[in-house]
XYZ file of C-alpha atoms in Angstrom:
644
model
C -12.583 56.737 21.142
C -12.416 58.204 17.547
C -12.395 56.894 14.725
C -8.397 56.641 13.577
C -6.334 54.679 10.928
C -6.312 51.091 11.264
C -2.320 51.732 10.748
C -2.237 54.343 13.630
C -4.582 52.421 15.895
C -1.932 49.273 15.466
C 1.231 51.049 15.991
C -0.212 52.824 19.511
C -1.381 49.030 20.301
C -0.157 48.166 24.096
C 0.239 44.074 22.890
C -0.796 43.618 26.663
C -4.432 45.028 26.619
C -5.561 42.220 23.625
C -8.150 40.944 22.619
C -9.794 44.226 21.603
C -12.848 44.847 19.902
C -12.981 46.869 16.927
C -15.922 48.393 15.194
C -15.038 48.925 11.109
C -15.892 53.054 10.980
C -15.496 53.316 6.797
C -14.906 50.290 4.865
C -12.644 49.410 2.220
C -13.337 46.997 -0.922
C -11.583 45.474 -3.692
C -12.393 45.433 -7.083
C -13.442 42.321 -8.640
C -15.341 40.827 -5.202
C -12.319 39.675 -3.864
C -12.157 39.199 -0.487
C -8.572 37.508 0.321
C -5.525 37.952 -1.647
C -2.727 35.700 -0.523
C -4.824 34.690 2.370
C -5.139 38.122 3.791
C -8.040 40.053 4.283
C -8.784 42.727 1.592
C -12.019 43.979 1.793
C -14.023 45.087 5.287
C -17.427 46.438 5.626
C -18.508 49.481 7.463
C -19.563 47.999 10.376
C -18.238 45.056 10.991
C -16.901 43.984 14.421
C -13.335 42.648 14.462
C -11.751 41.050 17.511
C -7.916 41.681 17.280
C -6.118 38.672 19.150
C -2.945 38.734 18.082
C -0.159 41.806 15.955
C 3.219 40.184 14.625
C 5.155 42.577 12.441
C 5.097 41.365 8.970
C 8.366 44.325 7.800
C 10.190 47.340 8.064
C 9.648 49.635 5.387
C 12.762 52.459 5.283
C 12.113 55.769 3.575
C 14.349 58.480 2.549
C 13.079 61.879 3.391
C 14.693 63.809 0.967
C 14.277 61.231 -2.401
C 11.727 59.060 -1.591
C 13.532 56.252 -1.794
C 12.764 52.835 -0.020
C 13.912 49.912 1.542
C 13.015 46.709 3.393
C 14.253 45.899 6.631
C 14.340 42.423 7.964
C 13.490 42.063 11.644
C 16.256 41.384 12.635
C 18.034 44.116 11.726
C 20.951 44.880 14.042
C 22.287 48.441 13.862
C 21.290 50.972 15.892
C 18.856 54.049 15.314
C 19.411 58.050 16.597
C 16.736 60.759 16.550
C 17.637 63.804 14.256
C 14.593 65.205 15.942
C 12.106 66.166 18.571
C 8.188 66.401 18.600
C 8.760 70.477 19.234
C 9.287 72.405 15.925
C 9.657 76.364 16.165
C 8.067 79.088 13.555
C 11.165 80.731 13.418
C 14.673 81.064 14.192
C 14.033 83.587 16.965
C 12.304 81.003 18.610
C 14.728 78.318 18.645
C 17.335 80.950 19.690
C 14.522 81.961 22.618
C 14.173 78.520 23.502
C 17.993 77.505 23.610
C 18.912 80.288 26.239
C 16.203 79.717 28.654
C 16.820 76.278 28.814
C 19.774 74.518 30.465
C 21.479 73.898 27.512
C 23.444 76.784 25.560
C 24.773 77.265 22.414
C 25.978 75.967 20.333
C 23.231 73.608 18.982
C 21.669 71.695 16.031
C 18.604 72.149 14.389
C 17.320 71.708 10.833
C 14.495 73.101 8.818
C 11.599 71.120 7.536
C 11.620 72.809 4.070
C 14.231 74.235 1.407
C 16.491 77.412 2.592
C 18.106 79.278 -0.541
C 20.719 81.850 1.170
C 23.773 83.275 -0.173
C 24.133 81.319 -2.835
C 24.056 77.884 -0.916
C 21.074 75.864 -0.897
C 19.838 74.281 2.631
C 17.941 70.950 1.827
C 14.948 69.520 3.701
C 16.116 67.926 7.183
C 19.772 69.162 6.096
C 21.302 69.577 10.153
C 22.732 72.678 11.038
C 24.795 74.095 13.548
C 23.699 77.579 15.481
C 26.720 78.259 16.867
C 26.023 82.075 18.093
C 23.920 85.298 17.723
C 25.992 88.371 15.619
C 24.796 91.401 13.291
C 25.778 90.784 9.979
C 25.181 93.471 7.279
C 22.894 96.000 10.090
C 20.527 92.703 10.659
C 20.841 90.520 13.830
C 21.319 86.867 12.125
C 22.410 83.525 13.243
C 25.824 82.065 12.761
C 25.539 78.375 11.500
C 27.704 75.522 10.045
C 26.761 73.641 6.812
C 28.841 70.318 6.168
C 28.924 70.141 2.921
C 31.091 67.372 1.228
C 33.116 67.079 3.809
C 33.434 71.408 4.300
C 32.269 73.509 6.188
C 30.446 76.725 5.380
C 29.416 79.295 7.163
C 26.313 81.115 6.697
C 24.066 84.066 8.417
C 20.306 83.191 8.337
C 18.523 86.180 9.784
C 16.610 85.771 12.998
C 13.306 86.170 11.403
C 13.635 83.339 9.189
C 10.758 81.314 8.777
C 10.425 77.741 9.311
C 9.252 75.560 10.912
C 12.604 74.464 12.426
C 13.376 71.486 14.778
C 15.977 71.305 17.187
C 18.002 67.564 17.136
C 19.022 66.014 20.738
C 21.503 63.312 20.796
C 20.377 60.557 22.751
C 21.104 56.733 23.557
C 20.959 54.730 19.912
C 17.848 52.219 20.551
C 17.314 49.035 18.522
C 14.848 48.323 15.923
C 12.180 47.335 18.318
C 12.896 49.954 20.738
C 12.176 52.412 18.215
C 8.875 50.775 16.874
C 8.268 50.253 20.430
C 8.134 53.922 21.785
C 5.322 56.285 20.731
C 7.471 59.070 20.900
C 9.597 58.044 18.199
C 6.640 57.622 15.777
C 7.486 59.475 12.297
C 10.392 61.128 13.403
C 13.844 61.128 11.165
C 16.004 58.853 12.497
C 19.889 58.206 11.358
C 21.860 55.000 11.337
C 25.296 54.516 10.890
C 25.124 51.416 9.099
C 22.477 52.543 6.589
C 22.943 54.503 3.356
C 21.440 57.477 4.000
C 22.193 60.134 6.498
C 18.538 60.562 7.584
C 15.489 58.401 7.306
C 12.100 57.179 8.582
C 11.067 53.832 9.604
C 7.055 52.771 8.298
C 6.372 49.194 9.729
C 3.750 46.749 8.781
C 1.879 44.990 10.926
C -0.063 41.421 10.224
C -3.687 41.763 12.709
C -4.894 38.451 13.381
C -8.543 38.676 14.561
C -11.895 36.785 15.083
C -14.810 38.129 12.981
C -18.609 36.868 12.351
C -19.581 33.729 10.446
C -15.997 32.860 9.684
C -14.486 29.543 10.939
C -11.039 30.572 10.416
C -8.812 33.292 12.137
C -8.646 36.519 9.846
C -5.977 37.981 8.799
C -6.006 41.561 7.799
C -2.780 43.578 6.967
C -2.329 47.425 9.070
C -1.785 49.045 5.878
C -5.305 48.333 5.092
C -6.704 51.972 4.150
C -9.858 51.795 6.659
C -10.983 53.448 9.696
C -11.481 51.661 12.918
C -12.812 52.427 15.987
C -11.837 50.549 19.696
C -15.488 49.768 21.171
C -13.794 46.773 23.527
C -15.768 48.231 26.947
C -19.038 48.276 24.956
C -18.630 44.687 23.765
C -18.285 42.777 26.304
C -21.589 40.995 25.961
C -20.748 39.905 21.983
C -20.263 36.807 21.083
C -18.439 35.586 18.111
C -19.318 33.107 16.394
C -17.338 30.389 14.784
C -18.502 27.622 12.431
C -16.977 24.336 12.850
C -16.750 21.719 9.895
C -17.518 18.128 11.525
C -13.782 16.995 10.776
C -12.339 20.049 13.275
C -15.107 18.434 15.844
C -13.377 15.011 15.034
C -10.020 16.424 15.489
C -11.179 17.974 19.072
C -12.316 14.871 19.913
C -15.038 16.606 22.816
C -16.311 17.749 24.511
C -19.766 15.150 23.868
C -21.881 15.088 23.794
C -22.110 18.222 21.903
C -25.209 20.323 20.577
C -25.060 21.941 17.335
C -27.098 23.665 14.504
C -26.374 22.922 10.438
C -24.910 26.043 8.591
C -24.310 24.722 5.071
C -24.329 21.421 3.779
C -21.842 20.666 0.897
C -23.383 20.574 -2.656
C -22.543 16.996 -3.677
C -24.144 13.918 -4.841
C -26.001 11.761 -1.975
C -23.701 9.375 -0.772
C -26.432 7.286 1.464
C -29.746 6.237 0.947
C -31.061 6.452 3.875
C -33.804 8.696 4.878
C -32.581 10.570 7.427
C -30.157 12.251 4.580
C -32.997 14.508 3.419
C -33.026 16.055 6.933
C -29.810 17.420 6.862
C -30.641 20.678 6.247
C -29.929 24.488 7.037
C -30.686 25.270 10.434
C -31.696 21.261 11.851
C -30.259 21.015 15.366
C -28.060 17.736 15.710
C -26.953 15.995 18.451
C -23.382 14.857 18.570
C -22.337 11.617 20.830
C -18.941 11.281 19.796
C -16.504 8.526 17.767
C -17.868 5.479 16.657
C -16.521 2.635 17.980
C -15.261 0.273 16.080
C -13.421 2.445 14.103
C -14.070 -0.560 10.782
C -17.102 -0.775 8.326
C -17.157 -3.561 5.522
C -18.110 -2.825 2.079
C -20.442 -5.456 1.207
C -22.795 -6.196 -2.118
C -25.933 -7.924 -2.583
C -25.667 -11.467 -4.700
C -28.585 -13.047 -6.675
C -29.867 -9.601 -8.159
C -30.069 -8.405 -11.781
C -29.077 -4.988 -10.035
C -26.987 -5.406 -7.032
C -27.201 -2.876 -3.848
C -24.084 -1.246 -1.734
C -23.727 -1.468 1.875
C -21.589 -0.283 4.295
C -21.839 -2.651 7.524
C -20.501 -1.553 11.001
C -18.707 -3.336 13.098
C -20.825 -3.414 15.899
C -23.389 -5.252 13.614
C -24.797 -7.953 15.680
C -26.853 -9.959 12.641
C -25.468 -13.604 12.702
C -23.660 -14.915 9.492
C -23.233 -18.455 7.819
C -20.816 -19.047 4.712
C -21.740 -19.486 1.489
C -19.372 -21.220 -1.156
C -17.699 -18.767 -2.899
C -17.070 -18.231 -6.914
C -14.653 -17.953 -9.338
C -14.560 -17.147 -12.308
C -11.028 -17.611 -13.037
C -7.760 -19.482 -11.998
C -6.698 -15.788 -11.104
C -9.726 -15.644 -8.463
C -8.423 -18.551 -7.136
C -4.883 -17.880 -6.421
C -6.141 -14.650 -5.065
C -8.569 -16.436 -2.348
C -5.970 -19.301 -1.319
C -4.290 -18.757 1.643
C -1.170 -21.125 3.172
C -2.252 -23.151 5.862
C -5.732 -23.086 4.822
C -7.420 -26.107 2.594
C -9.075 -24.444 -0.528
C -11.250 -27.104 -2.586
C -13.378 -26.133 -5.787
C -15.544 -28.074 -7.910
C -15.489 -27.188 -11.690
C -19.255 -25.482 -13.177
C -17.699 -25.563 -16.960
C -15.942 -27.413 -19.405
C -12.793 -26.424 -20.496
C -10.087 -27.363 -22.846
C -6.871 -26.891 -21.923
C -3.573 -25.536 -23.846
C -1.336 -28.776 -24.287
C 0.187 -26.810 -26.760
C 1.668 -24.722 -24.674
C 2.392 -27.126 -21.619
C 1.340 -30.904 -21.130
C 0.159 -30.458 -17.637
C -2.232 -27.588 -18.903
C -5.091 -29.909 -18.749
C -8.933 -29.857 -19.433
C -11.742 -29.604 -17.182
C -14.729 -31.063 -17.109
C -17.682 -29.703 -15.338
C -17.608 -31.800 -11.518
C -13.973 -31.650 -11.726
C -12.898 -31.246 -8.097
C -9.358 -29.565 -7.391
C -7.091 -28.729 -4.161
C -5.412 -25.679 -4.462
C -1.464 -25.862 -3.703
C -0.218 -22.393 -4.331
C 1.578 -20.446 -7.089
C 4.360 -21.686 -9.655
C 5.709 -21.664 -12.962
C 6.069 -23.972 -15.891
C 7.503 -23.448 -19.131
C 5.466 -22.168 -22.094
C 5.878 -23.530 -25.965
C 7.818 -20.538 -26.734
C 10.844 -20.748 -24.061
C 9.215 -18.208 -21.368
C 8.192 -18.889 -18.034
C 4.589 -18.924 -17.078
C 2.672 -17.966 -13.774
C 0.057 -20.811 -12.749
C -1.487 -22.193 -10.573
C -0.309 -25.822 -8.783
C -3.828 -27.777 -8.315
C -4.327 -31.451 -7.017
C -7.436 -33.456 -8.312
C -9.250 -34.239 -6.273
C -11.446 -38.039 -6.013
C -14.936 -37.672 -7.029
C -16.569 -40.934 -6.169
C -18.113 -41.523 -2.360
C -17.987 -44.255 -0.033
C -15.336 -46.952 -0.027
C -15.106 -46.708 -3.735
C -13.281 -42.645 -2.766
C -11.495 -44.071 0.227
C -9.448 -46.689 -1.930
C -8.519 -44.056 -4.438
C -7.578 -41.403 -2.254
C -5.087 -44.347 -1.097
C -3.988 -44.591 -4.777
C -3.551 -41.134 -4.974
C -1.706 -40.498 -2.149
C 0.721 -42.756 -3.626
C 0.765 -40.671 -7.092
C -1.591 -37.680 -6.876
C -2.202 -36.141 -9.876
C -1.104 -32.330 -10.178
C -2.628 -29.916 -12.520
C -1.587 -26.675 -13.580
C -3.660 -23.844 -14.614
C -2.609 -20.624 -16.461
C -3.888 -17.553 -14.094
C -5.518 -16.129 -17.412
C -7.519 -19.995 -17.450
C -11.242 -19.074 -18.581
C -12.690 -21.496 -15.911
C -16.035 -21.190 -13.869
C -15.385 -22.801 -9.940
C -17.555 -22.798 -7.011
C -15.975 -23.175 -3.093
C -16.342 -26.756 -1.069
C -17.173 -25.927 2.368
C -19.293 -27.410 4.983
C -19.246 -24.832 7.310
C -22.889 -24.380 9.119
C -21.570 -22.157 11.888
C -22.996 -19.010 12.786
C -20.643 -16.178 13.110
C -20.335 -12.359 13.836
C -19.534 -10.225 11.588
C -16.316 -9.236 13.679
C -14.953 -12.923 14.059
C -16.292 -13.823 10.070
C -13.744 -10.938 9.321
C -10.940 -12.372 12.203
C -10.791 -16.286 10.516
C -11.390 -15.312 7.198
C -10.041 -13.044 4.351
C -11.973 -11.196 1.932
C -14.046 -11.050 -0.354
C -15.894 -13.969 1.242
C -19.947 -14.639 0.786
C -22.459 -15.033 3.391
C -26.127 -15.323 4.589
C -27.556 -13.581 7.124
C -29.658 -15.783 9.124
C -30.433 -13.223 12.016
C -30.868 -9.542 12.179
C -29.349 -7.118 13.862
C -31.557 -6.704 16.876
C -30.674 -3.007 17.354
C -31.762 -2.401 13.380
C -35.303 -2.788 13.641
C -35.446 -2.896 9.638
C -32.434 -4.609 8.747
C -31.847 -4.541 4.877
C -29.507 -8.062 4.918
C -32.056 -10.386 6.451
C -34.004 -10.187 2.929
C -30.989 -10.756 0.727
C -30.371 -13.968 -0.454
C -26.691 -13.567 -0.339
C -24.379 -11.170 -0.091
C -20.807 -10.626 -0.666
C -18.136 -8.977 1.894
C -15.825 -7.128 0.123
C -13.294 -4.713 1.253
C -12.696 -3.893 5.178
C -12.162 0.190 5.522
C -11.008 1.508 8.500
C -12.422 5.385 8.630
C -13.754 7.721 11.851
C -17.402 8.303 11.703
C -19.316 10.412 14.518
C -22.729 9.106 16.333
C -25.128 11.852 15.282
C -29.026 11.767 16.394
C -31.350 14.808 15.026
C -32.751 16.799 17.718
C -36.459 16.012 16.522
C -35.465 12.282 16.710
C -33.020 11.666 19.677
C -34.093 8.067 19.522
C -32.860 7.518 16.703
C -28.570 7.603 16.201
C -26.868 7.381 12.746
C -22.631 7.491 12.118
C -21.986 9.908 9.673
C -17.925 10.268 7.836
C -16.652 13.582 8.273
C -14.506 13.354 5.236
C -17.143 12.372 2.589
C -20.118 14.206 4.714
C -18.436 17.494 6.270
C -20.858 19.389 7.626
C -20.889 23.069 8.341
C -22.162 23.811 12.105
C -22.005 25.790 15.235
C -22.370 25.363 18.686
C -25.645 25.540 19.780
C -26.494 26.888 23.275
C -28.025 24.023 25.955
C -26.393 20.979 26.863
C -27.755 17.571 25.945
C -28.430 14.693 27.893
C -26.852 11.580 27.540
C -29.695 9.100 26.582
C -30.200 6.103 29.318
C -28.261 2.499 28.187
C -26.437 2.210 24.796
C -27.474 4.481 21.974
C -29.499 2.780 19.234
C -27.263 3.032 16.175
C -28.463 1.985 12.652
C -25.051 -0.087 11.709
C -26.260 -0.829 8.174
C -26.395 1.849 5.324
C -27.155 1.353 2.007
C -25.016 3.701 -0.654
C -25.283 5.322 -4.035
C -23.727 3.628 -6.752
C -21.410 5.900 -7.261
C -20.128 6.138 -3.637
C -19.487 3.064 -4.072
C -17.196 2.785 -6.794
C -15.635 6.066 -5.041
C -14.973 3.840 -1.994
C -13.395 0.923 -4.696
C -10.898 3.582 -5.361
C -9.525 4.358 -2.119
C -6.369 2.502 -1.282
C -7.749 0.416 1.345
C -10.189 -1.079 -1.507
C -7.509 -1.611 -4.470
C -8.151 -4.966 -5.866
C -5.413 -7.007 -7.371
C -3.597 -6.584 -10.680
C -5.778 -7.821 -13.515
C -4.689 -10.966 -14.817
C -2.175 -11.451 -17.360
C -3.387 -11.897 -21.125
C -3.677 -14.912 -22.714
C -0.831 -15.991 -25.451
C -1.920 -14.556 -28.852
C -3.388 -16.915 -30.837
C -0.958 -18.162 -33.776
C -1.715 -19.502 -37.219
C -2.303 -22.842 -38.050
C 1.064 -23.498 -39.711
C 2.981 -21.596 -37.592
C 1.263 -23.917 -34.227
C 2.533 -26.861 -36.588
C 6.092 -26.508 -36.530
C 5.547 -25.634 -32.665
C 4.289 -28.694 -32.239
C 6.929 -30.580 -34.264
C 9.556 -28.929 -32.321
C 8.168 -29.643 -29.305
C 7.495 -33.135 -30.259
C 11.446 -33.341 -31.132
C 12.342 -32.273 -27.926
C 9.912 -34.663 -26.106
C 11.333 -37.452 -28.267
C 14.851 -36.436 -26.749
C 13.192 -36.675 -23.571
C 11.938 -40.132 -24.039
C 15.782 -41.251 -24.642
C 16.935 -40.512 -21.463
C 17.734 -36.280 -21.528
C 16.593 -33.751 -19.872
C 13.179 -34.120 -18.476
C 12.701 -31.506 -16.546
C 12.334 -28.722 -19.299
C 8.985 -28.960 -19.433
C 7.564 -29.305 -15.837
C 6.905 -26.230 -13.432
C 9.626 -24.660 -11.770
C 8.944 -23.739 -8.031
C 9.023 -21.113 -6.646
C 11.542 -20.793 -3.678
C 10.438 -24.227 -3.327
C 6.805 -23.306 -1.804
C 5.493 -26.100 -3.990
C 4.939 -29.432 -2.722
C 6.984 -32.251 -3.291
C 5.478 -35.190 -5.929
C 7.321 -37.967 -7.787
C 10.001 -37.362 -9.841
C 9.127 -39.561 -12.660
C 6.068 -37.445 -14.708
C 5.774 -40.415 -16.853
C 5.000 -42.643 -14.465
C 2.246 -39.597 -13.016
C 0.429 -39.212 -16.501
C 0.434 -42.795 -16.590
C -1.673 -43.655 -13.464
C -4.224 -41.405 -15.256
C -7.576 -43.354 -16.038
C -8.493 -43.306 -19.310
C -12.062 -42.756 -18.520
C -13.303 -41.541 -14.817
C -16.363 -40.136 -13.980
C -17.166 -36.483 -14.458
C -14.186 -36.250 -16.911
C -13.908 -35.147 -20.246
C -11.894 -37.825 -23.071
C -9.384 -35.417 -24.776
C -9.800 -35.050 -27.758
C -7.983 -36.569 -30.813
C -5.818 -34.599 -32.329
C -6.227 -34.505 -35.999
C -2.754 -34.177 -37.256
C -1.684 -38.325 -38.151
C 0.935 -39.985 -34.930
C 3.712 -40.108 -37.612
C 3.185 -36.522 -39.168
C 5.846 -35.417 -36.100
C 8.164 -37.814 -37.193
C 8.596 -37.062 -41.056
C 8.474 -33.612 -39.349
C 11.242 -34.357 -37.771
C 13.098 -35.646 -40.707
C 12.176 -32.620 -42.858
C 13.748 -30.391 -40.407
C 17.059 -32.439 -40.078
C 16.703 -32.127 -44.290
C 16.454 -28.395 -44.032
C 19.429 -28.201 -41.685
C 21.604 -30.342 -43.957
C 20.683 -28.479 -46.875
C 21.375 -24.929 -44.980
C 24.942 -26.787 -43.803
């Protein structure tokens, strides 16, 4: 085949002979080295081998003849389209008169020239139809008798016989469609008319979209007909070529198989490391891998090292097999603890830190003394010095003495317990009571318990030759993330299997030829991996990892007169108290009455306080005198006379 327009070659296209193979005969580029402009194909070089799979018309461009003029067409168009025209075109008007008679048909008929016709005064445009109605001698000079509409009139006029063209005679014939007329060959370029259009004559240029298969490129090309370059059809020599198409590792994790699956590295993305693991380094251009297929589990756990100036990342499997044990856990403050408590589920701490507590702002807000041990109840509110509502949290303390001396007082305190409450923003230091020397898995550890919880590993992973965890003295589990990974293996190393994420580690690869074989028993996975620090925090930041709202700030801190007539006022109200009002203005209010029920009387519960127990710090006196709130009192009923 020739070499022909890439326009011509489309609209001659039976859609029933694709795919064909096309061989790029001159090629076209853009300036600027752009290769794709509005995701179509722009520049081609000579050369190149496309594989056409699939035309769709993109529109119908309609042009005026006679002014140039154009206009789209939508594909759907609906009227109906008439040649003005054949193929045959005659030199002169002798000829057309010569071929008229000998054929069937007889005069009259229509014809029209293909260029301007200046005779007797009237001009004859450019595809202007005609009407040869017979032969005569007019003025000693044989001539043919033809009609002119003109506005409507008609004019006669004698063009001599040896009038030059060329001319074209114009059939009438059945009105096709759109698509009939883009579909038939014979139609191509001719003037058409269309009752519902404009213009009395026009011709119909359509565009076609080519979607095709090229070299090196993992996605289907698109390459518009108008395209000014040269192809040439070399299907029946090209039977033998193969194509081929890169594939990013998430398109062979959307596939989901065949596996296992052979392929060679084309490009790997130009990012930081995101493992430290040494097979990493061998992911390079042109290493073969072997891919086994989804990991299974589909969950990893984001865990850190403890008890290290510089902590270490990990991301565990689930189909680690080390054994775990519990550590206690820490917190650092009264937020942490809410956070970790969970209904249903005792949660004891002991206190590592003294701290005073903000009477000021709420009686109950107690200190704590470093051995202070505490039950966590849940969340509530209490009411803060100023008249606002408070978050805390509801704590019982706990007995701190063993033997029979602890069993009598947990029966005293069973009678009264005492309740504490602790602002969420409470600076305090507390460490987890637990007992707990079980042995667990690292999927049931995750089943019975929430996260972030701290463990020892006490036995490797006996498919992880050189488990990282067993030499930690602690480490923390953090976040669970549910994300695919694919078993990979290098070809060098097939004994060997890693899980790498297609959507933080895409690889660029292609199908390699050879099948591989399935290795005997289950595939030896390494189901720790140690990260970078900063694909760490990345991970922190995905949705799955967000952490709780920080905790709210604590009250500003007020001067020292201004705490004074706090205090008095507060000591006016709690002298109300004392004579019989309200006294419930200053304790917690629940919340939709999660909080568990204790006595009614508060007196009577800060009275069954000891004054001294062990492991618990005397408050300390204040320094303003006992009677300073009552001449406080009787300033302020002064002042309010006065104002009166």
């Amino acid at each position: 085949m020739e070499p022909v327009p890439l326009q011509d070659f489309v609209r001659a296209l039976d859609p029933e002979t694709l795919p064909r193979v096309l061989r790029v005969c001159s090629g076209v580029y853009f300036e600027g080295s752009i290769y794709e402009i509005s995701g179509n194909e722009c520049c081609l070089s000579t050369g190149d081998l496309i594989k056409v799979t699939q035309v769709r018309l993109q529109k119908v461009v309609c042009e005026n003849p006679r002014t140039s003029q154009t206009m789209e067409l939508p594909r759907n168009f609906e009227g109906y389209f008439t040649p003005l025209n054949t193929p045959q075109s005659y030199e002169t008007l002798e000829e057309l008169v010569s071929a008229t008679t000998q054929s069937s048909k007889q005069l009259p008929t229509c014809f029209m020239s293909t260029h301007r016709i200046v005779t007797e005064g009237t001009v004859v445009t450019k595809d202007q139809l005609l009407m040869l109605e017979a032969v005569v001698m007019h003025l000693g000079i044989r001539c043919a008798r033809c009609v002119l509409g003109v506005e409507g009139q008609q004019v006669i006029l004698h063009l001599p016989l040896s009038q030059k063209g060329p001319f074209r005679k114009w059939e009438s014939s059945t009105p096709r469609t759109l698509l009939q007329v883009l579909q038939d060959p014979a139609l191509k370029d001719l003037v058409l008319t269309c009752p519902t259009l404009p213009w009395h004559s026009l011709i119909l240029r359509p565009q076609y979209e080519i979607q095709a298969i090229m070299h090196m490129r993992r996605t289907i090309v698109k390459i518009p007909s108008t395209l000014e370059v040269d192809v040439e059809d070399v299907t029946a020599s090209s039977q033998h070529v193969h194509f081929i198409k890169p594939l990013l590792l998430s398109e062979v994790l959307a596939q989901q198989g065949p596996f296992p699956l052979s392929t060679e590295i084309l490009e790997v993305p130009e990012r930081r490391p995101i493992f430290l693991s040494p097979w990493l380094g061998s992911l390079q251009k042109g290493q073969r891998l072997c891919i086994y297929g989804l990991a299974s589990p589909p969950w990893r756990v984001l865990a850190s090292s403890k008890g290290r100036k510089v902590p270490r990342h990990f991301l565990v499997s689930g189909a680690y097999q080390g054994k775990l044990r519990r550590r206690p856990r820490e917190f650092p403050t009264a937020y942490d603890l809410l956070g970790a408590f969970q209904p249903g589920r005792p949660l004891r701490v002991v206190a590592t830190k003294d701290c005073e507590g903000e009477r000021e702002e709420n009686p109950e807000f107690t200190s704590l003394a470093v051995g202070d041990r505490l039950e966590v109840l849940g969340p509530g509110q209490a009411h803060g010095a100023q008249g606002n509502d408070m978050d805390v949290l509801v704590c019982q303390r706990l007995s701190d003495q063993a033997g029979e001396d602890e069993e009598e007082e947990c029966e005293e305190e069973a009678e009264s317990p005492e309740r504490v409450l602790l602002p969420l923003h409470f600076p305090g230091s507390f460490v987890e009571e637990m007992s707990d020397s079980r042995r667990y898995s690292l999927a049931d550890l995750t089943a019975q318990f929430s996260l972030p919880c701290e463990v020892k590993v006490v036995a490797k992973d006996s498919s992880h030759p050189t488990d990282p965890l067993t030499s930690l003295l602690g480490l923390r589990l953090e976040e669970k993330i549910t994300e695919p990974f694919l078993v990979v293996s290098l070809d060098s190393e097939p004994g060997m299997c890693f899980e790498i994420p297609p959507r933080w580690l895409d690889l660029t690869v292609v199908e390699a030829k050879g099948q591989p074989d399935w290795p005997g028993g289950s595939l030896p996975i390494a189901t720790v991996e140690e990260l970078t620090d900063t694909f760490y925090y990345r991970l922190r930041k995905l949705p799955a990892c967000e952490i709780q709202a920080p905790p709210p700030r604590p009250p500003k801190s007020q001067g020292l007169s201004k705490q004074r007539r706090h205090s008095t006022q507060e000591g006016g109200v709690k002298s109300s108290q004392l004579l019989g009002l309200q006294q419930h203005t200053l304790l917690p209010k629940p919340k939709a009455k999660t909080l568990p029920e204790f006595t009614k009387d508060g007196s009577s519960m800060y009275s069954k306080i000891p004054a001294h127990r062990k492991g618990h710090r005397p408050a300390k006196p204040q320094r303003q005198d006992p009677d300073d709130d009552k001449h406080d009192y009787e300033e302020i009923l002064e002042h309010f006379q006065k104002t009166i």
